PDB file of C-alpha atoms in Angstrom:
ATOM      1  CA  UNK A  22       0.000   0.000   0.000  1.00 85.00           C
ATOM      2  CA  UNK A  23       1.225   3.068  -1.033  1.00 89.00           C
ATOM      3  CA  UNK A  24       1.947   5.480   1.831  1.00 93.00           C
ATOM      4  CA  UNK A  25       3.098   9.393   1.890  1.00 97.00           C
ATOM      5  CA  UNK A  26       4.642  11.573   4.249  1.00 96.00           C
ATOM      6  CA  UNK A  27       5.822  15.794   4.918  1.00 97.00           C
ATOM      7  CA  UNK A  28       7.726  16.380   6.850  1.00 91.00           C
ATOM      8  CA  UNK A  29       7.602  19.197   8.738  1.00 91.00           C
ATOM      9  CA  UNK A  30       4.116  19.638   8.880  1.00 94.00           C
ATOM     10  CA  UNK A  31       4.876  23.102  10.107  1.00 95.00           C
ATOM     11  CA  UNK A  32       7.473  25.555   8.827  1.00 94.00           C
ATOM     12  CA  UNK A  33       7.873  29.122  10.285  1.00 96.00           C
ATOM     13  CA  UNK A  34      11.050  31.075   8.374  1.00 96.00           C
ATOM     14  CA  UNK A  35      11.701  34.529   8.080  1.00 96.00           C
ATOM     15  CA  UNK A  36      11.300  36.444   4.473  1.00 97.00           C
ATOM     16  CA  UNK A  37      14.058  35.637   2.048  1.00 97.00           C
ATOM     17  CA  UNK A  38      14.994  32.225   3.167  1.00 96.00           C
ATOM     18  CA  UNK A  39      15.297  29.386   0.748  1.00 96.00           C
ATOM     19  CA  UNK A  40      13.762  26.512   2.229  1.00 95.00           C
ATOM     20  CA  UNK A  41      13.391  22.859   1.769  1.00 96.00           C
ATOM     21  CA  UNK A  42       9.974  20.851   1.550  1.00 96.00           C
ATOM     22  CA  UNK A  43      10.347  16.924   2.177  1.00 97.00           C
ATOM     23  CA  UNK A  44       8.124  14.309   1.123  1.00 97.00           C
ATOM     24  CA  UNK A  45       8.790  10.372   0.661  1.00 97.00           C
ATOM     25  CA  UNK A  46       6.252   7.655   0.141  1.00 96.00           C
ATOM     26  CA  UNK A  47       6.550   3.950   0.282  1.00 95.00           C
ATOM     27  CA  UNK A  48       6.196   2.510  -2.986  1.00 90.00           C
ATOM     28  CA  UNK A  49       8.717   3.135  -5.957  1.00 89.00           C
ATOM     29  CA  UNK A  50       6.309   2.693  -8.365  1.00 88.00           C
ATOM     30  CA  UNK A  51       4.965   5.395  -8.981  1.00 89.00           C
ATOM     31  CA  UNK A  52       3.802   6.819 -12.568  1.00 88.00           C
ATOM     32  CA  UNK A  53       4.224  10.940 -11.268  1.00 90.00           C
ATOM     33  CA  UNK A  54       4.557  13.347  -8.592  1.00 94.00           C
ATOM     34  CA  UNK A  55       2.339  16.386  -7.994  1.00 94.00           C
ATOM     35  CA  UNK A  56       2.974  19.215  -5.457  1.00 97.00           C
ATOM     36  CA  UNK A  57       0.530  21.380  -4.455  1.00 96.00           C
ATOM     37  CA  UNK A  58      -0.474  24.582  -2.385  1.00 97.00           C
ATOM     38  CA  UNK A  59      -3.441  25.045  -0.713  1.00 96.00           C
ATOM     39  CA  UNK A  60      -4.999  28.241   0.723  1.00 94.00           C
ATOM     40  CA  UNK A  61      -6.617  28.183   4.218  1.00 90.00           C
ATOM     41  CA  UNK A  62     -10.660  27.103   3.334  1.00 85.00           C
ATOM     42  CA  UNK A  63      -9.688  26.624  -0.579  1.00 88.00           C
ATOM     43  CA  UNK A  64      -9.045  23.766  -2.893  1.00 90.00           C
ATOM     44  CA  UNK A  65      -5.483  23.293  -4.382  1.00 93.00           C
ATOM     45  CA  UNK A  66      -3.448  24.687  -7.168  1.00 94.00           C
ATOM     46  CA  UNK A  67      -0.742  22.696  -8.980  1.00 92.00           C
ATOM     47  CA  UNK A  68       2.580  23.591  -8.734  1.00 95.00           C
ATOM     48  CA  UNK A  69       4.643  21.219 -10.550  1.00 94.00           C
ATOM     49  CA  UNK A  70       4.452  17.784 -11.405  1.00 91.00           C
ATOM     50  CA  UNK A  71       7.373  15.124 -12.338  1.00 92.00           C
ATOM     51  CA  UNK A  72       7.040  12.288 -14.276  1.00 90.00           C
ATOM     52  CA  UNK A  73       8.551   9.330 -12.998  1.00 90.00           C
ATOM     53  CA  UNK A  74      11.406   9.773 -15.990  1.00 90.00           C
ATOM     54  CA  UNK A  75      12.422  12.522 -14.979  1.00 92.00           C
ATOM     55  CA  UNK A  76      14.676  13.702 -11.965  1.00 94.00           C
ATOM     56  CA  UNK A  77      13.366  17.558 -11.537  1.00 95.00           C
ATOM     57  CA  UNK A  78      11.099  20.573 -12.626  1.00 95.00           C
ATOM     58  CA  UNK A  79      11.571  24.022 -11.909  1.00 96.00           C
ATOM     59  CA  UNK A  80       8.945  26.623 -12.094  1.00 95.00           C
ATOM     60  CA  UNK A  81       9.892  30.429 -10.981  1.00 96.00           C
ATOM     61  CA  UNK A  82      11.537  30.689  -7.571  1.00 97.00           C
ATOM     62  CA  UNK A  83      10.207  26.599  -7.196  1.00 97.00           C
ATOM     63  CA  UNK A  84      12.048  23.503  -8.029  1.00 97.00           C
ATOM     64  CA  UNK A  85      10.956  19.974  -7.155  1.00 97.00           C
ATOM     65  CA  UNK A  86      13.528  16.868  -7.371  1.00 97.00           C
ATOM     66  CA  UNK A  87      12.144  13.505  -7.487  1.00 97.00           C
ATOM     67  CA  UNK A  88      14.369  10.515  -6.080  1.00 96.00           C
ATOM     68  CA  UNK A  89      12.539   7.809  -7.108  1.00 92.00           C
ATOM     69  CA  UNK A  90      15.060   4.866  -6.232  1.00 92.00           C
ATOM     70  CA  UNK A  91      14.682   6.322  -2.347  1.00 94.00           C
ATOM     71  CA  UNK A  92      11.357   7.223  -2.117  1.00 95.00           C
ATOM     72  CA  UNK A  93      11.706  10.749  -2.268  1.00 97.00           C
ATOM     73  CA  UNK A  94      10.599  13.928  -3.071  1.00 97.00           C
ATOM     74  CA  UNK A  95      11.643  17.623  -2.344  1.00 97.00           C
ATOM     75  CA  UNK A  96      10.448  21.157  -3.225  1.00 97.00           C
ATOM     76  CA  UNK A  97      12.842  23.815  -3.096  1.00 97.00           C
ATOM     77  CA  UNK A  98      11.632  27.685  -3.100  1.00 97.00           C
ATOM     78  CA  UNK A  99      13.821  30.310  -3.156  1.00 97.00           C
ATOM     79  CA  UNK A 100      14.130  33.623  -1.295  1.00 97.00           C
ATOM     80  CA  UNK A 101      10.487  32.834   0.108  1.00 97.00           C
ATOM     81  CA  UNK A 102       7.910  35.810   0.581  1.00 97.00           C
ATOM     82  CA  UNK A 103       4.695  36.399   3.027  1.00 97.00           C
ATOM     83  CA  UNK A 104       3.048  35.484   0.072  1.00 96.00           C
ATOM     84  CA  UNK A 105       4.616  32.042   0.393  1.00 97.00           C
ATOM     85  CA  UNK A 106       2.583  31.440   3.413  1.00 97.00           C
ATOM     86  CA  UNK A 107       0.046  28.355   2.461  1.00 97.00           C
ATOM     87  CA  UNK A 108      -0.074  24.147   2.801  1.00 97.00           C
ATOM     88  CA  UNK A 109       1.890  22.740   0.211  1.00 98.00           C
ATOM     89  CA  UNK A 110       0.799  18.794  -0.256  1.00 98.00           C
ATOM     90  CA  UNK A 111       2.691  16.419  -2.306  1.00 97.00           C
ATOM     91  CA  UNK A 112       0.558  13.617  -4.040  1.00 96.00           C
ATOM     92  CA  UNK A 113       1.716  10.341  -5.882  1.00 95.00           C
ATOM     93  CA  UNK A 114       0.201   8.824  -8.779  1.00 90.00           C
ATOM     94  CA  UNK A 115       0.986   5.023  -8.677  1.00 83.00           C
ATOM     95  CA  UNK A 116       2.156   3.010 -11.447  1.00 76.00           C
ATOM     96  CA  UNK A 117       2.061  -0.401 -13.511  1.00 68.00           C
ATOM     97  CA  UNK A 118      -1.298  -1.831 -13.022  1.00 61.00           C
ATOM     98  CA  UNK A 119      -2.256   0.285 -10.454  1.00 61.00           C
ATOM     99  CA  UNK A 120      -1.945   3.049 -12.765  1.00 64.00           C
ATOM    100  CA  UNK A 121      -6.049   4.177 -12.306  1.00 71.00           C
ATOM    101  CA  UNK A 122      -5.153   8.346 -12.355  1.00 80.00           C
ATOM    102  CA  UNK A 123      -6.229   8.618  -8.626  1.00 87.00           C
ATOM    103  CA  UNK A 124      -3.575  10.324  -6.471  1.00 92.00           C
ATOM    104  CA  UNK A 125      -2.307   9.425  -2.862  1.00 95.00           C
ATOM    105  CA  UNK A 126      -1.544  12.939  -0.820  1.00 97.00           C
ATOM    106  CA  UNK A 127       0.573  13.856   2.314  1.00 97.00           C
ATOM    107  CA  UNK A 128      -0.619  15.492   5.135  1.00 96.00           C
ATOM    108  CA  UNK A 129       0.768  18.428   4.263  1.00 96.00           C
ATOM    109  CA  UNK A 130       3.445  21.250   5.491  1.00 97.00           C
ATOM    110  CA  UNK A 131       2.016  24.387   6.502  1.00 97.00           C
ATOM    111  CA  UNK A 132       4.003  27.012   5.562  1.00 97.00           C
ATOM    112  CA  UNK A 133       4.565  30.504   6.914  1.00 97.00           C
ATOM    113  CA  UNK A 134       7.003  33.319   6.148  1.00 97.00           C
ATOM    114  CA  UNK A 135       7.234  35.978   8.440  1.00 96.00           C
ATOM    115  CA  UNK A 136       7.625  39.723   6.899  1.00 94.00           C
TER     116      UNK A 136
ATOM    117  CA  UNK B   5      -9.898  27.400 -19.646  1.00 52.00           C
ATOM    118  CA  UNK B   6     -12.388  28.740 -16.897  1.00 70.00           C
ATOM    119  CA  UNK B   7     -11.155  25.877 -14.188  1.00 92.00           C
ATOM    120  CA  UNK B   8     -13.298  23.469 -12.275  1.00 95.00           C
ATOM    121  CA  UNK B   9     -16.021  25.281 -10.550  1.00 96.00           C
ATOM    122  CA  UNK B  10     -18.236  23.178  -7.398  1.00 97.00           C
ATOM    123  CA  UNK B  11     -21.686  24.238  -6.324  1.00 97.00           C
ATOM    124  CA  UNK B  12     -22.458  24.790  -3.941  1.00 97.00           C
ATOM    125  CA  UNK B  13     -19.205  25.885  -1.710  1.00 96.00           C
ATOM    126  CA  UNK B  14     -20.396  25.514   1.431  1.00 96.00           C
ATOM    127  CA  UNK B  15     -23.841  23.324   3.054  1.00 97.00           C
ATOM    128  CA  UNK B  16     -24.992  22.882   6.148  1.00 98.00           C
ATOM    129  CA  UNK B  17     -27.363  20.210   6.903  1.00 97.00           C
ATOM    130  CA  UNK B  18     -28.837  17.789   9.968  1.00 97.00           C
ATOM    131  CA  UNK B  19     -27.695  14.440  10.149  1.00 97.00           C
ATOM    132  CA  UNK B  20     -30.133  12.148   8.189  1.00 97.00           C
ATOM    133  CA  UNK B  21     -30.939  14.953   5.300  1.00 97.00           C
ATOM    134  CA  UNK B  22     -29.481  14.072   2.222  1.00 98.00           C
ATOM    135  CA  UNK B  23     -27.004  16.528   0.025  1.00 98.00           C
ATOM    136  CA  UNK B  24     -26.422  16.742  -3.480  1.00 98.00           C
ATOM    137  CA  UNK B  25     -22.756  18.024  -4.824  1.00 98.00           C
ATOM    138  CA  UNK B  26     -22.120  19.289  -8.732  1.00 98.00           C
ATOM    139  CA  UNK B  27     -18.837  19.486 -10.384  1.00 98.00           C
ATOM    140  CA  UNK B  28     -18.195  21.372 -13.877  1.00 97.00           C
ATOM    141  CA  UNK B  29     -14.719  20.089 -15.214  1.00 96.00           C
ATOM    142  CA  UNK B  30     -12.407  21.836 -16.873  1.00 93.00           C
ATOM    143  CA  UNK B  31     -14.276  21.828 -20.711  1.00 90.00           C
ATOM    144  CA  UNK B  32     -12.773  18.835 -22.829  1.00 85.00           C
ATOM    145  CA  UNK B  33     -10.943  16.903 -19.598  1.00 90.00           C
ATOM    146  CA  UNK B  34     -12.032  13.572 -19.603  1.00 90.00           C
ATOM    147  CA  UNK B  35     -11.321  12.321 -16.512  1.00 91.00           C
ATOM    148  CA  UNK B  36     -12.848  13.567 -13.602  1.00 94.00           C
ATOM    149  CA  UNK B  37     -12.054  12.687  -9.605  1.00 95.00           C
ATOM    150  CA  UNK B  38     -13.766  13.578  -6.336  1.00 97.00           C
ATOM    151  CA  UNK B  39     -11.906  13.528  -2.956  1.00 97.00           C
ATOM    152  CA  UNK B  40     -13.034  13.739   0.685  1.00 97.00           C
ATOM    153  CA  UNK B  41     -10.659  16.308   3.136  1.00 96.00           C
ATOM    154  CA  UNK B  42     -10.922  16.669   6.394  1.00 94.00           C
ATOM    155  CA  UNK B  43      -8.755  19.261   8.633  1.00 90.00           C
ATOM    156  CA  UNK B  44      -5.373  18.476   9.120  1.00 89.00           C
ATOM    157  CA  UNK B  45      -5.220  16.247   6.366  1.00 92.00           C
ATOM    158  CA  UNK B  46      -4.321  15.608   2.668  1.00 94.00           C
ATOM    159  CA  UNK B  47      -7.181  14.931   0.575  1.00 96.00           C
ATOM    160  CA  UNK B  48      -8.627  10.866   0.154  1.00 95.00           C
ATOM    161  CA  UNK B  49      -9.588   9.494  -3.327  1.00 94.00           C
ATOM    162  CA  UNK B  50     -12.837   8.436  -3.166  1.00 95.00           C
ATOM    163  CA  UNK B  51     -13.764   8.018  -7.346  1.00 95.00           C
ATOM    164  CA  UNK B  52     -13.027   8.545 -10.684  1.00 91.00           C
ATOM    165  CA  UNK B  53     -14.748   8.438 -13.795  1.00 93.00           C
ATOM    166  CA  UNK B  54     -13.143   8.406 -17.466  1.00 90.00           C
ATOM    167  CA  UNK B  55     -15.879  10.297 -19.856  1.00 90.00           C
ATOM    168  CA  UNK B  56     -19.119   8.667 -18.113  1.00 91.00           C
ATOM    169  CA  UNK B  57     -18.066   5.221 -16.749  1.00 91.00           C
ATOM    170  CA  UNK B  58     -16.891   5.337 -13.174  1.00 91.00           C
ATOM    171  CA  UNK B  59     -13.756   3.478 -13.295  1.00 88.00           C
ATOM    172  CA  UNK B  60     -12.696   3.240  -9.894  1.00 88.00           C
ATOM    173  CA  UNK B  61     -14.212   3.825  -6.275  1.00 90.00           C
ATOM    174  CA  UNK B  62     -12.946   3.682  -2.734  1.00 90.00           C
ATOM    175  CA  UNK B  63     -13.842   1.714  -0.255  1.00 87.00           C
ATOM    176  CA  UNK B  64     -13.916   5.518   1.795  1.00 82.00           C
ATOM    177  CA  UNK B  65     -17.366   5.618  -0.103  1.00 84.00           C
ATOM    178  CA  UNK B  66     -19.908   3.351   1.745  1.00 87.00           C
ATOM    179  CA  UNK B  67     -23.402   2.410   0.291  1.00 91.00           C
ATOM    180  CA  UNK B  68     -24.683   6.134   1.315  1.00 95.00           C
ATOM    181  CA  UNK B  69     -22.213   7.673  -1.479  1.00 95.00           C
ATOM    182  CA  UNK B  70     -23.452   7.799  -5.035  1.00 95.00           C
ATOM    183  CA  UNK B  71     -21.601   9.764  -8.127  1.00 96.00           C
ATOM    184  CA  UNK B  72     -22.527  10.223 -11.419  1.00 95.00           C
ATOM    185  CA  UNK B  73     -21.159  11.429 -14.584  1.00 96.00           C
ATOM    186  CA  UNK B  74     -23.964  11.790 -16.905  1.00 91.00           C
ATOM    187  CA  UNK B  75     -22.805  12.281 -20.988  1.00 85.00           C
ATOM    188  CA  UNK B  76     -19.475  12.797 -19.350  1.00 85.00           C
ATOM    189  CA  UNK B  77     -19.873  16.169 -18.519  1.00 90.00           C
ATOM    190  CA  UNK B  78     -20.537  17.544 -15.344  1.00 96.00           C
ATOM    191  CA  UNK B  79     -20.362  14.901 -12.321  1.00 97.00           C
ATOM    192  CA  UNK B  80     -23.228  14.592  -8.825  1.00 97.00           C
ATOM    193  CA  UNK B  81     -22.070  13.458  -5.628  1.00 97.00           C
ATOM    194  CA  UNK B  82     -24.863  12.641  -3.479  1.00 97.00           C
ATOM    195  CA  UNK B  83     -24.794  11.668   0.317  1.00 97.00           C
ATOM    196  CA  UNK B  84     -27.760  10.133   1.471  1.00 97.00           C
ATOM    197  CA  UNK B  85     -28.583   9.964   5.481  1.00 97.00           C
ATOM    198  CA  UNK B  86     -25.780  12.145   6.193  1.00 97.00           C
ATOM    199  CA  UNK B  87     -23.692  11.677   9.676  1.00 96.00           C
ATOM    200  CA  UNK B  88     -21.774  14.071  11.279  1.00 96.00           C
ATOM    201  CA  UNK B  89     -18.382  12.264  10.401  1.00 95.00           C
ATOM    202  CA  UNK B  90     -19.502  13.257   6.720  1.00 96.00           C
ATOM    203  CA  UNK B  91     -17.900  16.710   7.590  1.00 97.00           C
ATOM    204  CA  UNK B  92     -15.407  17.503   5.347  1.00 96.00           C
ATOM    205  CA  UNK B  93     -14.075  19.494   2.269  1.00 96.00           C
ATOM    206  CA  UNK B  94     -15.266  17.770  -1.158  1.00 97.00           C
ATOM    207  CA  UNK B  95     -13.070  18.290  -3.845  1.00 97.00           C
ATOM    208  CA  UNK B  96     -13.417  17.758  -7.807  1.00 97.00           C
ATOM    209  CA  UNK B  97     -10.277  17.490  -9.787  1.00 95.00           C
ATOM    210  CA  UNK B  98     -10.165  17.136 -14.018  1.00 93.00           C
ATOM    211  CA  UNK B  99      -7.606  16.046 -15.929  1.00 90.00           C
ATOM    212  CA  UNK B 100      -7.007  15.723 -19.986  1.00 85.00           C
ATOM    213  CA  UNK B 101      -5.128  13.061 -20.423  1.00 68.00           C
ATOM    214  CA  UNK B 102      -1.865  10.810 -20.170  1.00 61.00           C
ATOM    215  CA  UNK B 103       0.256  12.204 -21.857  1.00 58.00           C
ATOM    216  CA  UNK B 104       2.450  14.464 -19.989  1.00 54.00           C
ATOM    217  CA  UNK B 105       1.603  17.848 -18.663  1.00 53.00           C
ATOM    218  CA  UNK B 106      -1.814  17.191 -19.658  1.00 57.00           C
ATOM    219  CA  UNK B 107      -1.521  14.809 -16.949  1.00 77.00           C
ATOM    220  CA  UNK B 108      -1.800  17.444 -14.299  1.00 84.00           C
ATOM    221  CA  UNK B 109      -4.585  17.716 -12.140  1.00 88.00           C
ATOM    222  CA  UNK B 110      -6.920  20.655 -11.692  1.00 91.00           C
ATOM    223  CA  UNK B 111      -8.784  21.168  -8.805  1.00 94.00           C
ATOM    224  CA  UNK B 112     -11.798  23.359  -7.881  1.00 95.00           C
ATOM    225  CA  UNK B 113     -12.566  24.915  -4.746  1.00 95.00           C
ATOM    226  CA  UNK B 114     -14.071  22.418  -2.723  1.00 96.00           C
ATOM    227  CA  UNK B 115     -17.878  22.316  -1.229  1.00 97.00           C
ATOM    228  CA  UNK B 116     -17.435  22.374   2.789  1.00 96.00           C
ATOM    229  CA  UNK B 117     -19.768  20.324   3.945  1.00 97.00           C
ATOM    230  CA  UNK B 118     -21.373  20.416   7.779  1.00 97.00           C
ATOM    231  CA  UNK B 119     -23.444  17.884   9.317  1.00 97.00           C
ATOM    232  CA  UNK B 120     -25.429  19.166  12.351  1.00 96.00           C
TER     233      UNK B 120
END
């Protein structure tokens, strides 16, 4: 069964850090990799997504690496701003025959960046 | 694109009413997903549908859960005899296709459900 965790699942930094998201799940197999933010009360906006090919994906100040062989994911964002401050949730998609499109999420890490 | 849009975006009911949910995907996405969030958590899968056949469906979704995708358009989730652990965020996601980017899911903004 395919399991994922975040970890923190709370992040406080000050403006202009670069900081480090961490997520790893359970099963190699997996067909892609989502990440996600989330707004307090509202549904979730794609970031970036990885296919299981490839190793990273950059987008703006955000970069997600995918470590498949270890189970691992991270997002990196770059001189972070209050604007920042949201849940960011990383979500598998499995592969093989369990390839159905449905995704398995973390629990989250709430971030917030402090002006 | 004008995104996934959910009606209503927030209900409040009593336990034992029943509630109806409506999704609009994302115009031309075939595949279309509903998930269950509660607080603190990362949203569950609880069923998909490719055009109109509902492909897949979790075992989160008891007897009381039914979805539809009529014509493969816009997709009902109904909860009949609600309980109060029924509380949650329900989210619709669409998605185009499998081939990459298009892969991406889109999500709307949720109906926050309350069960009295």
């Amino acid at each position: 069964k395919q399991e994922v965790t975040q970890i923190p699942a709370a992040l406080s930094v000050p403006e202009g850090e670069n900081l480090v998201l961490n997520c790893s799940f359970t099963d190699s197999a997996i067909y892609n990799l989502q990440w996600f933010r989330q707004d307090p009360g509202k549904g979730l906006t794609s970031l970036l997504l990885i296919q299981s090919s490839q190793r990273e994906q950059t987008s703006g100040r955000l970069n997600a690496s995918l470590d498949k062989s270890s189970g691992r994911s991270t997002l990196y964002i770059a001189a972070s701003q209050p604007g920042d401050s949201a849940t960011y949730l990383c979500a598998v998609r499995r592969g093989g025959s369990s390839n159905t499109g449905k995704l398995i999420f973390g629990q989250g890490t709430t971030l917030q960046v402090k002006p | 694109d004008t995104g996934v849009s959910q009606d209503p975006r927030h209900k409040i009911t009593k336990r034992g009413q029943n509630v109806t949910f409506r999704c609009d995907p994302i115009s031309e996405h075939n595949r279309l997903y509903w998930y269950r969030q509660t607080l603190g958590q990362g949203p569950e899968f609880l069923t998909y549908f490719q055009n109109e056949a509902q492909l897949e469906k979790s075992r989160l979704l008891s007897d009381r859960f039914s979805a539809e995708r009529p014509k493969g358009s816009f997709s009902t989730l109904e909860i009949q005899r609600t309980e109060q652990g029924d509380s949650a965020m329900y989210l619709c996601a669409s998605s185009r296709g499998d081939r990459g980017l298009q892969e991406t899911q889109y999500f709307g903004p949720g109906t926050r459900l309350l069960v009295l």
